[in-house]
Amino acid sequence: MQLIEDLRAEHDLIEQVLGSLRAFVAARLGGQGDPADGARFMAFFRRFAGDFHHDKEEQVLFRALAERAELPPDRGPIPALTDQHRRMAGLLDGLEGLLGAPLSSAEDRKRVEELAVDYSRSLWRHIDAENSVMFPEGEERLRRFHVRDLPSRPPTEAEAAARETGLALLAAYPPLHDAEVHRGDGCIACPSFGTTCEGLEVEWWTDLEWEEMWERRQDE
Ligand SMILES: [Fe+2]
Ligand SMILES: [Fe+2]
């Protein structure tokens, strides 16, 4: 499905620019990096990751799953991932005044680092959950309801400009690798697993899927 291919390609860029954000924050804490680039990171994550990418997921993909593939809009993966979008937008609100700031106080330095770590780790794990669970499972469930295509939309001028800004930032700040983030495939990667979402099988599986699983088990 073209929409999902587009969303995956957007993930590839977003996850790299997250590493650049971390490199930028590390540089700023070391008295380096251009404070003016703070606003450019904000533009990328607000306009491209938020207004463009997260909005398409919510308004097109998640909506189609609920309205056309009979998946619950009020529990499980759809509200879990939507809530994560909201939470991450809140972390960006916190970063807004700090990314371009002089960071002269110990409090600001601690806060900018905490927020950048939280934002990047949350979004990396969110991307892993979407790539490994939401996209393949969502596509399969739409297919069962004969939905083979969903409308994508081109970026607005501001969103396209934000994408270019992201590419420039990637070149200016080679992505930092975070060895401590727990990334991976499956619901286990998802920040909501075990808190607001019990995972794919519990939330989405139909009686038929459970029956098939038990039958397979008995054959083994
Ligand atoms: Fe998302
Ligand atoms: Fe996404």
JSON list of C-alpha atoms and ligand atoms in Angstrom, two decimals:
[
{"chain": "A", "resi": 1, "resn": "MET", "atom": "CA", "xyz": [0.00, 0.00, 0.00]},
{"chain": "A", "resi": 2, "resn": "GLN", "atom": "CA", "xyz": [1.47, 3.32, -1.09]},
{"chain": "A", "resi": 3, "resn": "LEU", "atom": "CA", "xyz": [0.41, 5.17, 2.08]},
{"chain": "A", "resi": 4, "resn": "ILE", "atom": "CA", "xyz": [2.26, 2.68, 4.27]},
{"chain": "A", "resi": 5, "resn": "GLU", "atom": "CA", "xyz": [5.32, 2.77, 2.03]},
{"chain": "A", "resi": 6, "resn": "ASP", "atom": "CA", "xyz": [5.31, 6.57, 2.35]},
{"chain": "A", "resi": 7, "resn": "LEU", "atom": "CA", "xyz": [4.94, 6.37, 6.14]},
{"chain": "A", "resi": 8, "resn": "ARG", "atom": "CA", "xyz": [7.84, 3.89, 6.38]},
{"chain": "A", "resi": 9, "resn": "ALA", "atom": "CA", "xyz": [10.06, 6.17, 4.26]},
{"chain": "A", "resi": 10, "resn": "GLU", "atom": "CA", "xyz": [9.15, 9.08, 6.56]},
{"chain": "A", "resi": 11, "resn": "HIS", "atom": "CA", "xyz": [10.12, 6.93, 9.58]},
{"chain": "A", "resi": 12, "resn": "ASP", "atom": "CA", "xyz": [13.55, 6.35, 8.00]},
{"chain": "A", "resi": 13, "resn": "LEU", "atom": "CA", "xyz": [14.19, 10.08, 7.93]},
{"chain": "A", "resi": 14, "resn": "ILE", "atom": "CA", "xyz": [12.60, 10.89, 11.30]},
{"chain": "A", "resi": 15, "resn": "GLU", "atom": "CA", "xyz": [14.60, 8.24, 13.14]},
{"chain": "A", "resi": 16, "resn": "GLN", "atom": "CA", "xyz": [17.85, 9.55, 11.73]},
{"chain": "A", "resi": 17, "resn": "VAL", "atom": "CA", "xyz": [17.06, 13.17, 12.55]},
{"chain": "A", "resi": 18, "resn": "LEU", "atom": "CA", "xyz": [16.32, 12.06, 16.13]},
{"chain": "A", "resi": 19, "resn": "GLY", "atom": "CA", "xyz": [19.96, 10.94, 16.31]},
{"chain": "A", "resi": 20, "resn": "SER", "atom": "CA", "xyz": [20.97, 14.36, 14.95]},
{"chain": "A", "resi": 21, "resn": "LEU", "atom": "CA", "xyz": [18.88, 16.06, 17.63]},
{"chain": "A", "resi": 22, "resn": "ARG", "atom": "CA", "xyz": [20.75, 14.11, 20.29]},
{"chain": "A", "resi": 23, "resn": "ALA", "atom": "CA", "xyz": [24.09, 15.04, 18.67]},
{"chain": "A", "resi": 24, "resn": "PHE", "atom": "CA", "xyz": [22.99, 18.69, 18.57]},
{"chain": "A", "resi": 25, "resn": "VAL", "atom": "CA", "xyz": [22.03, 18.68, 22.26]},
{"chain": "A", "resi": 26, "resn": "ALA", "atom": "CA", "xyz": [25.33, 17.00, 23.19]},
{"chain": "A", "resi": 27, "resn": "ALA", "atom": "CA", "xyz": [27.17, 19.67, 21.16]},
{"chain": "A", "resi": 28, "resn": "ARG", "atom": "CA", "xyz": [25.24, 22.50, 22.81]},
{"chain": "A", "resi": 29, "resn": "LEU", "atom": "CA", "xyz": [26.00, 21.09, 26.26]},
{"chain": "A", "resi": 30, "resn": "GLY", "atom": "CA", "xyz": [29.66, 21.07, 25.24]},
{"chain": "A", "resi": 31, "resn": "GLY", "atom": "CA", "xyz": [29.47, 24.75, 24.27]},
{"chain": "A", "resi": 32, "resn": "GLN", "atom": "CA", "xyz": [29.33, 23.95, 20.55]},
{"chain": "A", "resi": 33, "resn": "GLY", "atom": "CA", "xyz": [26.69, 23.84, 17.82]},
{"chain": "A", "resi": 34, "resn": "ASP", "atom": "CA", "xyz": [24.71, 26.81, 16.52]},
{"chain": "A", "resi": 35, "resn": "PRO", "atom": "CA", "xyz": [21.86, 27.77, 18.89]},
{"chain": "A", "resi": 36, "resn": "ALA", "atom": "CA", "xyz": [19.90, 28.97, 15.83]},
{"chain": "A", "resi": 37, "resn": "ASP", "atom": "CA", "xyz": [19.66, 25.34, 14.71]},
{"chain": "A", "resi": 38, "resn": "GLY", "atom": "CA", "xyz": [17.35, 24.72, 17.67]},
{"chain": "A", "resi": 39, "resn": "ALA", "atom": "CA", "xyz": [14.50, 26.37, 15.78]},
{"chain": "A", "resi": 40, "resn": "ARG", "atom": "CA", "xyz": [15.30, 24.26, 12.72]},
{"chain": "A", "resi": 41, "resn": "PHE", "atom": "CA", "xyz": [15.02, 21.04, 14.73]},
{"chain": "A", "resi": 42, "resn": "MET", "atom": "CA", "xyz": [11.72, 22.30, 16.13]},
{"chain": "A", "resi": 43, "resn": "ALA", "atom": "CA", "xyz": [10.46, 23.03, 12.59]},
{"chain": "A", "resi": 44, "resn": "PHE", "atom": "CA", "xyz": [11.39, 19.53, 11.43]},
{"chain": "A", "resi": 45, "resn": "PHE", "atom": "CA", "xyz": [9.73, 17.70, 14.32]},
{"chain": "A", "resi": 46, "resn": "ARG", "atom": "CA", "xyz": [6.67, 19.95, 14.49]},
{"chain": "A", "resi": 47, "resn": "ARG", "atom": "CA", "xyz": [5.94, 20.35, 10.78]},
{"chain": "A", "resi": 48, "resn": "PHE", "atom": "CA", "xyz": [7.27, 17.14, 9.25]},
{"chain": "A", "resi": 49, "resn": "ALA", "atom": "CA", "xyz": [6.98, 14.54, 12.04]},
{"chain": "A", "resi": 50, "resn": "GLY", "atom": "CA", "xyz": [3.86, 16.09, 13.63]},
{"chain": "A", "resi": 51, "resn": "ASP", "atom": "CA", "xyz": [1.70, 18.01, 11.14]},
{"chain": "A", "resi": 52, "resn": "PHE", "atom": "CA", "xyz": [2.53, 15.78, 8.21]},
{"chain": "A", "resi": 53, "resn": "HIS", "atom": "CA", "xyz": [3.46, 12.29, 9.37]},
{"chain": "A", "resi": 54, "resn": "HIS", "atom": "CA", "xyz": [1.53, 11.79, 12.61]},
{"chain": "A", "resi": 55, "resn": "ASP", "atom": "CA", "xyz": [-1.47, 13.56, 11.12]},
{"chain": "A", "resi": 56, "resn": "LYS", "atom": "CA", "xyz": [-1.60, 11.17, 8.13]},
{"chain": "A", "resi": 57, "resn": "GLU", "atom": "CA", "xyz": [-1.38, 8.21, 10.48]},
{"chain": "A", "resi": 58, "resn": "GLU", "atom": "CA", "xyz": [-4.25, 9.44, 12.60]},
{"chain": "A", "resi": 59, "resn": "GLN", "atom": "CA", "xyz": [-6.51, 10.94, 9.95]},
{"chain": "A", "resi": 60, "resn": "VAL", "atom": "CA", "xyz": [-6.03, 8.32, 7.24]},
{"chain": "A", "resi": 61, "resn": "LEU", "atom": "CA", "xyz": [-4.64, 5.03, 8.53]},
{"chain": "A", "resi": 62, "resn": "PHE", "atom": "CA", "xyz": [-6.00, 4.85, 12.09]},
{"chain": "A", "resi": 63, "resn": "ARG", "atom": "CA", "xyz": [-9.36, 6.24, 10.98]},
{"chain": "A", "resi": 64, "resn": "ALA", "atom": "CA", "xyz": [-9.65, 3.64, 8.20]},
{"chain": "A", "resi": 65, "resn": "LEU", "atom": "CA", "xyz": [-8.77, 0.83, 10.62]},
{"chain": "A", "resi": 66, "resn": "ALA", "atom": "CA", "xyz": [-11.57, 1.92, 12.95]},
{"chain": "A", "resi": 67, "resn": "GLU", "atom": "CA", "xyz": [-14.19, 2.85, 10.37]},
{"chain": "A", "resi": 68, "resn": "ARG", "atom": "CA", "xyz": [-13.53, 0.27, 7.66]},
{"chain": "A", "resi": 69, "resn": "ALA", "atom": "CA", "xyz": [-11.81, -2.68, 9.36]},
{"chain": "A", "resi": 70, "resn": "GLU", "atom": "CA", "xyz": [-13.86, -2.84, 12.58]},
{"chain": "A", "resi": 71, "resn": "LEU", "atom": "CA", "xyz": [-10.91, -2.26, 14.92]},
{"chain": "A", "resi": 72, "resn": "PRO", "atom": "CA", "xyz": [-11.60, -0.61, 18.28]},
{"chain": "A", "resi": 73, "resn": "PRO", "atom": "CA", "xyz": [-10.94, 3.15, 18.31]},
{"chain": "A", "resi": 74, "resn": "ASP", "atom": "CA", "xyz": [-11.22, 3.38, 22.10]},
{"chain": "A", "resi": 75, "resn": "ARG", "atom": "CA", "xyz": [-8.75, 0.74, 23.30]},
{"chain": "A", "resi": 76, "resn": "GLY", "atom": "CA", "xyz": [-5.63, -1.03, 22.06]},
{"chain": "A", "resi": 77, "resn": "PRO", "atom": "CA", "xyz": [-3.10, 0.13, 19.47]},
{"chain": "A", "resi": 78, "resn": "ILE", "atom": "CA", "xyz": [-5.09, 2.99, 17.89]},
{"chain": "A", "resi": 79, "resn": "PRO", "atom": "CA", "xyz": [-5.56, 5.16, 21.02]},
{"chain": "A", "resi": 80, "resn": "ALA", "atom": "CA", "xyz": [-2.19, 3.99, 22.42]},
{"chain": "A", "resi": 81, "resn": "LEU", "atom": "CA", "xyz": [-0.25, 5.27, 19.41]},
{"chain": "A", "resi": 82, "resn": "THR", "atom": "CA", "xyz": [-2.43, 8.41, 19.19]},
{"chain": "A", "resi": 83, "resn": "ASP", "atom": "CA", "xyz": [-1.75, 9.17, 22.86]},
{"chain": "A", "resi": 84, "resn": "GLN", "atom": "CA", "xyz": [1.96, 8.72, 22.22]},
{"chain": "A", "resi": 85, "resn": "HIS", "atom": "CA", "xyz": [1.74, 11.38, 19.47]},
{"chain": "A", "resi": 86, "resn": "ARG", "atom": "CA", "xyz": [0.16, 13.74, 22.01]},
{"chain": "A", "resi": 87, "resn": "ARG", "atom": "CA", "xyz": [2.72, 12.98, 24.68]},
{"chain": "A", "resi": 88, "resn": "MET", "atom": "CA", "xyz": [5.61, 13.54, 22.27]},
{"chain": "A", "resi": 89, "resn": "ALA", "atom": "CA", "xyz": [4.11, 16.86, 21.15]},
{"chain": "A", "resi": 90, "resn": "GLY", "atom": "CA", "xyz": [4.12, 17.84, 24.83]},
{"chain": "A", "resi": 91, "resn": "LEU", "atom": "CA", "xyz": [7.81, 16.98, 25.12]},
{"chain": "A", "resi": 92, "resn": "LEU", "atom": "CA", "xyz": [8.45, 19.22, 22.11]},
{"chain": "A", "resi": 93, "resn": "ASP", "atom": "CA", "xyz": [6.60, 22.02, 23.91]},
{"chain": "A", "resi": 94, "resn": "GLY", "atom": "CA", "xyz": [9.13, 21.63, 26.70]},
{"chain": "A", "resi": 95, "resn": "LEU", "atom": "CA", "xyz": [12.08, 21.63, 24.29]},
{"chain": "A", "resi": 96, "resn": "GLU", "atom": "CA", "xyz": [10.82, 24.69, 22.43]},
{"chain": "A", "resi": 97, "resn": "GLY", "atom": "CA", "xyz": [12.36, 27.34, 24.67]},
{"chain": "A", "resi": 98, "resn": "LEU", "atom": "CA", "xyz": [15.48, 25.32, 25.48]},
{"chain": "A", "resi": 99, "resn": "LEU", "atom": "CA", "xyz": [16.93, 24.15, 22.17]},
{"chain": "A", "resi": 100, "resn": "GLY", "atom": "CA", "xyz": [18.04, 27.64, 21.13]},
{"chain": "A", "resi": 101, "resn": "ALA", "atom": "CA", "xyz": [18.75, 28.89, 24.67]},
{"chain": "A", "resi": 102, "resn": "PRO", "atom": "CA", "xyz": [22.21, 29.71, 26.04]},
{"chain": "A", "resi": 103, "resn": "LEU", "atom": "CA", "xyz": [21.88, 26.83, 28.56]},
{"chain": "A", "resi": 104, "resn": "SER", "atom": "CA", "xyz": [23.79, 28.74, 31.19]},
{"chain": "A", "resi": 105, "resn": "SER", "atom": "CA", "xyz": [21.96, 27.33, 34.19]},
{"chain": "A", "resi": 106, "resn": "ALA", "atom": "CA", "xyz": [22.47, 23.79, 35.47]},
{"chain": "A", "resi": 107, "resn": "GLU", "atom": "CA", "xyz": [18.70, 23.41, 35.56]},
{"chain": "A", "resi": 108, "resn": "ASP", "atom": "CA", "xyz": [18.29, 24.21, 31.85]},
{"chain": "A", "resi": 109, "resn": "ARG", "atom": "CA", "xyz": [21.14, 21.88, 30.93]},
{"chain": "A", "resi": 110, "resn": "LYS", "atom": "CA", "xyz": [19.64, 19.00, 32.86]},
{"chain": "A", "resi": 111, "resn": "ARG", "atom": "CA", "xyz": [16.17, 19.66, 31.53]},
{"chain": "A", "resi": 112, "resn": "VAL", "atom": "CA", "xyz": [17.17, 19.89, 27.84]},
{"chain": "A", "resi": 113, "resn": "GLU", "atom": "CA", "xyz": [19.08, 16.64, 28.08]},
{"chain": "A", "resi": 114, "resn": "GLU", "atom": "CA", "xyz": [16.23, 14.82, 29.84]},
{"chain": "A", "resi": 115, "resn": "LEU", "atom": "CA", "xyz": [13.68, 16.03, 27.32]},
{"chain": "A", "resi": 116, "resn": "ALA", "atom": "CA", "xyz": [15.83, 15.19, 24.28]},
{"chain": "A", "resi": 117, "resn": "VAL", "atom": "CA", "xyz": [16.51, 11.68, 25.63]},
{"chain": "A", "resi": 118, "resn": "ASP", "atom": "CA", "xyz": [12.84, 11.11, 26.45]},
{"chain": "A", "resi": 119, "resn": "TYR", "atom": "CA", "xyz": [11.61, 12.45, 23.11]},
{"chain": "A", "resi": 120, "resn": "SER", "atom": "CA", "xyz": [14.11, 10.50, 21.01]},
{"chain": "A", "resi": 121, "resn": "ARG", "atom": "CA", "xyz": [13.70, 7.21, 22.86]},
{"chain": "A", "resi": 122, "resn": "SER", "atom": "CA", "xyz": [9.91, 7.50, 22.87]},
{"chain": "A", "resi": 123, "resn": "LEU", "atom": "CA", "xyz": [9.77, 8.23, 19.16]},
{"chain": "A", "resi": 124, "resn": "TRP", "atom": "CA", "xyz": [12.28, 5.51, 18.22]},
{"chain": "A", "resi": 125, "resn": "ARG", "atom": "CA", "xyz": [10.25, 2.91, 20.09]},
{"chain": "A", "resi": 126, "resn": "HIS", "atom": "CA", "xyz": [7.01, 4.31, 18.66]},
{"chain": "A", "resi": 127, "resn": "ILE", "atom": "CA", "xyz": [8.45, 3.93, 15.14]},
{"chain": "A", "resi": 128, "resn": "ASP", "atom": "CA", "xyz": [9.53, 0.34, 15.90]},
{"chain": "A", "resi": 129, "resn": "ALA", "atom": "CA", "xyz": [6.02, -0.53, 17.11]},
{"chain": "A", "resi": 130, "resn": "GLU", "atom": "CA", "xyz": [4.44, 1.00, 14.01]},
{"chain": "A", "resi": 131, "resn": "ASN", "atom": "CA", "xyz": [6.88, -0.60, 11.57]},
{"chain": "A", "resi": 132, "resn": "SER", "atom": "CA", "xyz": [6.70, -4.06, 13.10]},
{"chain": "A", "resi": 133, "resn": "VAL", "atom": "CA", "xyz": [3.09, -4.26, 14.32]},
{"chain": "A", "resi": 134, "resn": "MET", "atom": "CA", "xyz": [0.74, -1.46, 13.31]},
{"chain": "A", "resi": 135, "resn": "PHE", "atom": "CA", "xyz": [1.69, -1.27, 9.62]},
{"chain": "A", "resi": 136, "resn": "PRO", "atom": "CA", "xyz": [1.84, -4.98, 8.70]},
{"chain": "A", "resi": 137, "resn": "GLU", "atom": "CA", "xyz": [-1.13, -5.95, 10.90]},
{"chain": "A", "resi": 138, "resn": "GLY", "atom": "CA", "xyz": [-3.15, -2.90, 9.88]},
{"chain": "A", "resi": 139, "resn": "GLU", "atom": "CA", "xyz": [-2.55, -3.54, 6.19]},
{"chain": "A", "resi": 140, "resn": "GLU", "atom": "CA", "xyz": [-3.59, -7.19, 6.56]},
{"chain": "A", "resi": 141, "resn": "ARG", "atom": "CA", "xyz": [-6.77, -6.26, 8.43]},
{"chain": "A", "resi": 142, "resn": "LEU", "atom": "CA", "xyz": [-7.70, -3.63, 5.86]},
{"chain": "A", "resi": 143, "resn": "ARG", "atom": "CA", "xyz": [-7.11, -6.21, 3.11]},
{"chain": "A", "resi": 144, "resn": "ARG", "atom": "CA", "xyz": [-9.62, -8.54, 4.76]},
{"chain": "A", "resi": 145, "resn": "PHE", "atom": "CA", "xyz": [-12.17, -5.76, 4.38]},
{"chain": "A", "resi": 146, "resn": "HIS", "atom": "CA", "xyz": [-11.11, -5.22, 0.74]},
{"chain": "A", "resi": 147, "resn": "VAL", "atom": "CA", "xyz": [-9.35, -1.94, 1.44]},
{"chain": "A", "resi": 148, "resn": "ARG", "atom": "CA", "xyz": [-6.21, -2.11, -0.68]},
{"chain": "A", "resi": 149, "resn": "ASP", "atom": "CA", "xyz": [-5.40, 1.55, -0.96]},
{"chain": "A", "resi": 150, "resn": "LEU", "atom": "CA", "xyz": [-5.73, 4.66, 1.16]},
{"chain": "A", "resi": 151, "resn": "PRO", "atom": "CA", "xyz": [-5.20, 8.24, 0.06]},
{"chain": "A", "resi": 152, "resn": "SER", "atom": "CA", "xyz": [-1.86, 9.76, 0.88]},
{"chain": "A", "resi": 153, "resn": "ARG", "atom": "CA", "xyz": [-1.39, 13.47, 0.50]},
{"chain": "A", "resi": 154, "resn": "PRO", "atom": "CA", "xyz": [1.56, 15.53, -0.70]},
{"chain": "A", "resi": 155, "resn": "PRO", "atom": "CA", "xyz": [3.27, 17.69, 1.92]},
{"chain": "A", "resi": 156, "resn": "THR", "atom": "CA", "xyz": [2.34, 21.35, 2.14]},
{"chain": "A", "resi": 157, "resn": "GLU", "atom": "CA", "xyz": [5.04, 23.86, 1.30]},
{"chain": "A", "resi": 158, "resn": "ALA", "atom": "CA", "xyz": [5.94, 24.25, 4.98]},
{"chain": "A", "resi": 159, "resn": "GLU", "atom": "CA", "xyz": [6.06, 20.48, 5.48]},
{"chain": "A", "resi": 160, "resn": "ALA", "atom": "CA", "xyz": [8.25, 19.99, 2.39]},
{"chain": "A", "resi": 161, "resn": "ALA", "atom": "CA", "xyz": [10.56, 22.77, 3.61]},
{"chain": "A", "resi": 162, "resn": "ALA", "atom": "CA", "xyz": [10.75, 21.07, 7.01]},
{"chain": "A", "resi": 163, "resn": "ARG", "atom": "CA", "xyz": [11.82, 17.84, 5.32]},
{"chain": "A", "resi": 164, "resn": "GLU", "atom": "CA", "xyz": [14.67, 19.70, 3.55]},
{"chain": "A", "resi": 165, "resn": "THR", "atom": "CA", "xyz": [15.63, 21.25, 6.88]},
{"chain": "A", "resi": 166, "resn": "GLY", "atom": "CA", "xyz": [15.81, 17.75, 8.38]},
{"chain": "A", "resi": 167, "resn": "LEU", "atom": "CA", "xyz": [18.14, 16.57, 5.63]},
{"chain": "A", "resi": 168, "resn": "ALA", "atom": "CA", "xyz": [20.40, 19.59, 6.18]},
{"chain": "A", "resi": 169, "resn": "LEU", "atom": "CA", "xyz": [20.48, 18.97, 9.94]},
{"chain": "A", "resi": 170, "resn": "LEU", "atom": "CA", "xyz": [21.37, 15.34, 9.33]},
{"chain": "A", "resi": 171, "resn": "ALA", "atom": "CA", "xyz": [24.43, 16.46, 7.37]},
{"chain": "A", "resi": 172, "resn": "ALA", "atom": "CA", "xyz": [25.38, 19.10, 9.96]},
{"chain": "A", "resi": 173, "resn": "TYR", "atom": "CA", "xyz": [24.97, 16.85, 13.01]},
{"chain": "A", "resi": 174, "resn": "PRO", "atom": "CA", "xyz": [25.82, 13.20, 12.25]},
{"chain": "A", "resi": 175, "resn": "PRO", "atom": "CA", "xyz": [23.32, 11.10, 14.25]},
{"chain": "A", "resi": 176, "resn": "LEU", "atom": "CA", "xyz": [24.34, 10.04, 17.72]},
{"chain": "A", "resi": 177, "resn": "HIS", "atom": "CA", "xyz": [23.82, 6.35, 18.45]},
{"chain": "A", "resi": 178, "resn": "ASP", "atom": "CA", "xyz": [22.02, 5.72, 21.74]},
{"chain": "A", "resi": 179, "resn": "ALA", "atom": "CA", "xyz": [23.18, 2.30, 22.98]},
{"chain": "A", "resi": 180, "resn": "GLU", "atom": "CA", "xyz": [20.75, 2.34, 25.90]},
{"chain": "A", "resi": 181, "resn": "VAL", "atom": "CA", "xyz": [17.42, 2.63, 24.12]},
{"chain": "A", "resi": 182, "resn": "HIS", "atom": "CA", "xyz": [15.48, -0.65, 24.07]},
{"chain": "A", "resi": 183, "resn": "ARG", "atom": "CA", "xyz": [14.44, -0.97, 20.46]},
{"chain": "A", "resi": 184, "resn": "GLY", "atom": "CA", "xyz": [13.06, -4.02, 18.71]},
{"chain": "A", "resi": 185, "resn": "ASP", "atom": "CA", "xyz": [10.21, -5.63, 16.83]},
{"chain": "A", "resi": 186, "resn": "GLY", "atom": "CA", "xyz": [6.79, -6.46, 18.22]},
{"chain": "A", "resi": 187, "resn": "CYS", "atom": "CA", "xyz": [4.59, -4.97, 20.92]},
{"chain": "A", "resi": 188, "resn": "ILE", "atom": "CA", "xyz": [7.46, -5.22, 23.38]},
{"chain": "A", "resi": 189, "resn": "ALA", "atom": "CA", "xyz": [9.02, -2.16, 21.68]},
{"chain": "A", "resi": 190, "resn": "CYS", "atom": "CA", "xyz": [5.91, -0.07, 22.26]},
{"chain": "A", "resi": 191, "resn": "PRO", "atom": "CA", "xyz": [5.94, 2.42, 25.14]},
{"chain": "A", "resi": 192, "resn": "SER", "atom": "CA", "xyz": [2.25, 1.63, 25.81]},
{"chain": "A", "resi": 193, "resn": "PHE", "atom": "CA", "xyz": [2.59, -2.16, 26.02]},
{"chain": "A", "resi": 194, "resn": "GLY", "atom": "CA", "xyz": [1.46, -3.40, 29.41]},
{"chain": "A", "resi": 195, "resn": "THR", "atom": "CA", "xyz": [0.21, 0.03, 30.47]},
{"chain": "A", "resi": 196, "resn": "THR", "atom": "CA", "xyz": [-2.62, 1.30, 28.26]},
{"chain": "A", "resi": 197, "resn": "CYS", "atom": "CA", "xyz": [-2.43, -1.48, 25.65]},
{"chain": "A", "resi": 198, "resn": "GLU", "atom": "CA", "xyz": [-2.32, -5.23, 26.28]},
{"chain": "A", "resi": 199, "resn": "GLY", "atom": "CA", "xyz": [-0.79, -6.00, 22.90]},
{"chain": "A", "resi": 200, "resn": "LEU", "atom": "CA", "xyz": [-1.95, -7.10, 19.51]},
{"chain": "A", "resi": 201, "resn": "GLU", "atom": "CA", "xyz": [-3.32, -10.53, 20.41]},
{"chain": "A", "resi": 202, "resn": "VAL", "atom": "CA", "xyz": [-5.46, -9.35, 23.31]},
{"chain": "A", "resi": 203, "resn": "GLU", "atom": "CA", "xyz": [-6.62, -6.14, 21.65]},
{"chain": "A", "resi": 204, "resn": "TRP", "atom": "CA", "xyz": [-7.10, -7.06, 18.01]},
{"chain": "A", "resi": 205, "resn": "TRP", "atom": "CA", "xyz": [-7.25, -10.81, 17.55]},
{"chain": "A", "resi": 206, "resn": "THR", "atom": "CA", "xyz": [-10.59, -12.25, 16.48]},
{"chain": "A", "resi": 207, "resn": "ASP", "atom": "CA", "xyz": [-12.05, -15.50, 17.84]},
{"chain": "A", "resi": 208, "resn": "LEU", "atom": "CA", "xyz": [-11.02, -17.15, 14.58]},
{"chain": "A", "resi": 209, "resn": "GLU", "atom": "CA", "xyz": [-7.38, -16.11, 15.06]},
{"chain": "A", "resi": 210, "resn": "TRP", "atom": "CA", "xyz": [-7.36, -17.54, 18.59]},
{"chain": "A", "resi": 211, "resn": "GLU", "atom": "CA", "xyz": [-8.93, -20.78, 17.35]},
{"chain": "A", "resi": 212, "resn": "GLU", "atom": "CA", "xyz": [-6.33, -21.08, 14.59]},
{"chain": "A", "resi": 213, "resn": "MET", "atom": "CA", "xyz": [-3.58, -20.54, 17.12]},
{"chain": "A", "resi": 214, "resn": "TRP", "atom": "CA", "xyz": [-4.91, -23.30, 19.40]},
{"chain": "A", "resi": 215, "resn": "GLU", "atom": "CA", "xyz": [-5.26, -25.66, 16.43]},
{"chain": "A", "resi": 216, "resn": "ARG", "atom": "CA", "xyz": [-1.68, -25.01, 15.38]},
{"chain": "A", "resi": 217, "resn": "ARG", "atom": "CA", "xyz": [-0.53, -25.67, 18.94]},
{"chain": "A", "resi": 218, "resn": "GLN", "atom": "CA", "xyz": [-2.35, -29.01, 19.04]},
{"chain": "A", "resi": 219, "resn": "ASP", "atom": "CA", "xyz": [-0.76, -30.08, 15.74]},
{"chain": "A", "resi": 220, "resn": "GLU", "atom": "CA", "xyz": [2.72, -29.45, 17.09]},
{"chain": "B", "resi": 1, "resn": "FE", "atom": "FE", "xyz": [2.86, 7.36, 14.89]},
{"chain": "B", "resi": 2, "resn": "FE", "atom": "FE", "xyz": [4.88, 6.93, 12.46]}
]
